[in-house]
Amino acid sequence: MTGAASVIGIVVLLPILASVPATAESSDERVRALAAELRCVVCQNQSLLDSDADLAKDMRALIRERVEAGDPDEAIVDFLVERYGDFILLQPPFKPATWFLWLGPLAFLLLALALARTRIRRARSHRNDPDDPGAS
Amino acid sequence: MTGEIGLFALILAFGVALFQGTVPLIGAARGDANLMAVSDISSVVLCGLVTIAIVMLGHGYVTSDFSLLNVWQNSHTLKPLIYKISGVWGNHEGSLVLWVLILAIYGAALAVFGRQVPPALRARALAIQGLIAAGFLAFSIFTSNPFARLIPIPAEGMGLNPILQDPGLAFHPPCLYMGYVGLSVAFSFAIAGLLGKEIDSTWAKLARPWVLLAWCFLTAGIALGSWWAYYELGWGGWWFWDPVENASFIPWLIATALLHSLRVAEKRDTLKAWTLLLCITGFSLSLLGTFLVRSGAITSVHTFASDPARGLFILAFLAAVTGGAFALFAVRAPRIRAEGLFEPVSREGALLLNNVFFGAAAATVLLGTLYPIFMEVAGSPPVSVGPPYYNAVFLPIAIPAIVLAAMGPAIPWKRADLPGVLHRMRFAAVCAVGAAVLTGVLQRDPVPMALAGYGLAAFLAAGTVRQWLARLRPARSPRRLLRRVRNLPASAHGMTLAHLGVAVLVVGVTASSTARVDVEQVMHPGEALSLAGHTIEFAGVEDVDGPNYTALQGRFLVTGPGGSATTLLPERRAYLASGTATTEAAILETFVGDIYVVLGDPVADGGWGTRLTFNPLIWWIWGGAFLSVLGGAVSIAERTRPRMYAAGAQPASVQPA
Amino acid sequence: MTFRRIYLYALPAIAVIALAAVFAGRLATLDDGTDVPPSARLDQPMPPIQLDSLYPDGPALDTEKLRGAPYILNVWAEWCGPCKIEHPQLLAMSQQGIPVYGVNYKDRPELARAFLAERGDPFRAVGADQDGRTGIELGIFGVPETFLVDREGFIRHRHAGPLSEDDLERVFLPFLARLQEPES
C-alpha cells in the first residue's frame, strides 16, 4: 500500500505547497510586490505596477522612498488607505462589508458538496428501496 | 443605398425571427409536422438576411462610406484594409450585428446538420433560437441601429481606438462570440427538452457536440484575448481578472462543468436536472456578460461606450430570458426522474465532484466581479476586487480540480475500488515527485509554488497519458495498436488531449509566475545588460512613420546564449486620427521563454526608461489552451449513432470515456 | 418530493430576480456621471499641509493656521482644461468674501502665475505642490478637486471635477452657510 500512501501524499501535499506565499527580499522586490497589490486609482483596472498614469508613477515613487526609508509594508499600505480608502487595495480587507466576498467561495464550495452528497445518498436509498421513488 | 438594404434586411430578419419563435412551438405542441418543419426553413432564411445586413455594413467600412454614422465614428480612410473589416465589430452596433449573425449561423447549422435530432425537439430548439434572435434584432434596430445616416457627409472618419488596431482583435471577438452564442444552442436544447419533457441520455448525446463546439470557440476566444492582452497592453501579464475577462471566463467554467455533467447524463442517464441547470446558466451568464460590457455597469478597458438606455433594454431582455427559463426549470425539473445508481467512488462520482469545483469556481468569480456593484448599490464605500483576491480564492478551488482531472479517468464507471484507483495513479505520483525534486535541484532556491505547480502538471500529464495507454495496452503489434487507437471513441483521444493541454498550461502558468525576471531601469544608447542568458544592448531611439501613426522606435540588439542575434523594436505610437498613444512591446520568443521589451519615457540626460522582462515558458499557456481546443475538436468528431441509443442500450464493446 | 426540494429548484429563478433588481439599481446610479469614488478624507480632519507660495513673495499655505472659520481648498493646475471652466466660480466665491485657498498641482510656476494673472486670482494663499505629494495627501484622483472644510478643520465635502454654477448655487453656498452658522 505504499503506492496508495504516496498518491494520497501527493494529493494532499501539492495544494498545501501551492498555498505557501513567496517572500520578497530586496527593496526592488518589495516595491514591486506592494505596487502589484495596490490599485491605480485613476485607471479602470490596473495595478500601480502596471500603470503608466502619472498618479501611479508618483505613488510608486512614494512607495520606493518609504521602502528605502525602512518603513514596514503595513505602514505604507495604511498610509495610502488613509488617503484613498479600501478602494486602493486590490485585495479587499476582511471586514463586515466584505464578509460575504471572502466567505462566499467557501460557502459555495460547501453548498455544492452538500448538494452532491444528497444526490449520492438519494441514489443509494433508491437502490436499497427501489419501490419508493420519493425517498430523499 | 447599401445602408438602407442592410437596415431593411435587419427588419425583415426581425419578422422572420418572430415567426420562427412562435409557429414551430405551436406545431410542436399540436404534433403538426408541417408547422414544425418551418423552423428549418426560417432558420436558413434568417441566417441569409443577417448575412446581407453585415455584408452591407462591411461594404460601408471597406469603401469608407462616412454617410453611415457608425462608419464615421469608427473608421478612417488611412486604416489598413484588415482593420476596416475588423472595425465592423470593433464597436457596439456592429458587434451586435455580428452577435446576431453568429446566433443565426448556429440556428441554420442546427437546422441543416441536426437531422438526427427528433423533429419536435429540433423545432422547439430552433424556436427558442428564433426568440433570442428576435430579442437581439429588436435591440439592434431600436437602440443601436448600425445603419444610421449622417448629414452632411464628413470627409474623414474619426478612426478606431488604436489599441484595437491589431491582428488579435480581428479574430478575438468573432471567436469569443462563437463561444458565447454557441452556448445558446445548449440553452435552446434545455428549454426544448423541458417543454417536451424529453430529457434522457439521447438528449444528452445530441446536445453534446454543440456544447463542445461552443466550448472550443470560447476557449480559443479567451486564449486569443489573453494573448492579445499580453503583447498589446504592454504589461507583460496574460490574465488580469478584469471584469470583462471574467465575463467570458464564468461562462467558460460553466461550459466546462456542463461538458462533464453531459457525460454522466449520457452514459448513466442521471444528473439530468443539474445538467439542464448548467445549460440554462451557461447562456444566461453569456447574456450577463453582454449586459455588463454594454451597459456601463462595470468599467474596464474593454467596455464599449456606455448608454443606460441600452443597459435597461438588455437588462429587461436578460431578466425575461433567464427568468423565464429558470421558472420553467423550477416547474418541470422536479419531475425529471433520477435514474441509475450513484456511488461516491465512481467515474460519475468524480465527474460530479468536477461539477462541484467548477460550479463553485464560477460562483466565486461571479461574486468577485459583481461585488463592487453590490457595494455601490448598497451605498458602501467602494472596494476593488483585484488579482490578489482571485488568486487567494480561486487557486484553492482550481488546484484540487486539477488533481481530480488526473485521477478521474482512472476511475471506472458505476463502482470503483479506491485502492485500485490509487494503484493506477502510482506512476503519476512518481512523476509528480520526480518533477518536484527536479525543480528543487535545478532551481537553487525554488518557491514552494513552483514545486507544487510542476508536480501538479506532471501528475496530470502522467495520469492522463497512463490512462490512455492503459486502454491500448493489450495490443501486441503496431498494426493492432493502430487499430485500437482507431477503435477508441474519439472522445477518449479528445479528453486525453484536453487534459494534457491543462497540464501544459499549468507549466506555463507556474513558470511565468514564479520565475519571471523584470528589469526596470534607465538605459542610455550603447548600454547593455544581461537577462536570462541574453545580452541586450540598447542602440537608441528613432522616429518612424506607420500608415496612420507616428512612432518613437527603440532599437535593442539581443544576443542569445548561442550567439544568435535579433533586433527588437518596441514602439511608442501616436495615432494621427485620435491623438491617442499606445505602447507596443517587442517580444523575442524563444523555446525557454519570451524576452519582452517595452520602451518608456525619455529621461533628461538622454537616457530612456526601459522595462525588460524575461517570461519563462509563457507560450506554454497558449500552447496548452490550443491542445485543449484540439481535444475538444477531436471529441466533436465522435459519431452520433442515435439509433443505437434510442433503445437505451449501451453497446458493451464501447468503452466509456 | 418534499416541499424543500421544490424550493431548491426555484432557487435559480429567485436569484435571477434578485440580481436583476441589483442591476436596475446600478443602472439608476450610472446617470450621476462622475466615476470618482467618494473621498476617504471625507469627515476626517484636513491633513496638515505646509506649502510654499506659488509666488516668490506670496503667503505660504498652512492648513494648521486656517482653523476657526470654514474655508474652501481647491486643487488645480494650469495644464488642466476643466480648471479653466470652474475658475469663474472660484472667483465668484472669493468676491463674496468666502476664504478660498489653492493648491497648484504639479505645475510650472511661471505658467500657473500667468494663468492667475490673466483670469484673476481667487486665492487668499496658493501653495505650489511641485511633486504632487500634497495631492496624494489629500487623496485626490485628478484635478480639479475642491474641498469644503469646517471651522474645526474637518473636511465636510469633496467635489471632483469642475465646479459648475449649479454646483455653486445648489451645493457649495448652502453648505457653507450652514457651516458658518454660529454653534448652537
JSON list of N, CA and C in Angstrom, two decimals, chain B residues 28 614 622 629:
[
{"chain": "B", "resi": 28, "resn": "ALA", "atom": "N", "xyz": [-45.15, 22.06, -32.51]},
{"chain": "B", "resi": 28, "resn": "ALA", "atom": "CA", "xyz": [-44.67, 21.01, -31.62]},
{"chain": "B", "resi": 28, "resn": "ALA", "atom": "C", "xyz": [-45.73, 20.66, -30.59]},
{"chain": "B", "resi": 614, "resn": "PHE", "atom": "N", "xyz": [11.88, 38.87, -18.69]},
{"chain": "B", "resi": 614, "resn": "PHE", "atom": "CA", "xyz": [12.01, 37.50, -19.19]},
{"chain": "B", "resi": 614, "resn": "PHE", "atom": "C", "xyz": [10.84, 36.71, -18.65]},
{"chain": "B", "resi": 622, "resn": "TRP", "atom": "N", "xyz": [-0.58, 29.39, -23.92]},
{"chain": "B", "resi": 622, "resn": "TRP", "atom": "CA", "xyz": [-1.45, 29.36, -25.11]},
{"chain": "B", "resi": 622, "resn": "TRP", "atom": "C", "xyz": [-1.31, 28.03, -25.84]},
{"chain": "B", "resi": 629, "resn": "VAL", "atom": "N", "xyz": [-8.25, 22.93, -26.97]},
{"chain": "B", "resi": 629, "resn": "VAL", "atom": "CA", "xyz": [-9.22, 23.19, -28.04]},
{"chain": "B", "resi": 629, "resn": "VAL", "atom": "C", "xyz": [-9.17, 22.04, -29.05]}
]
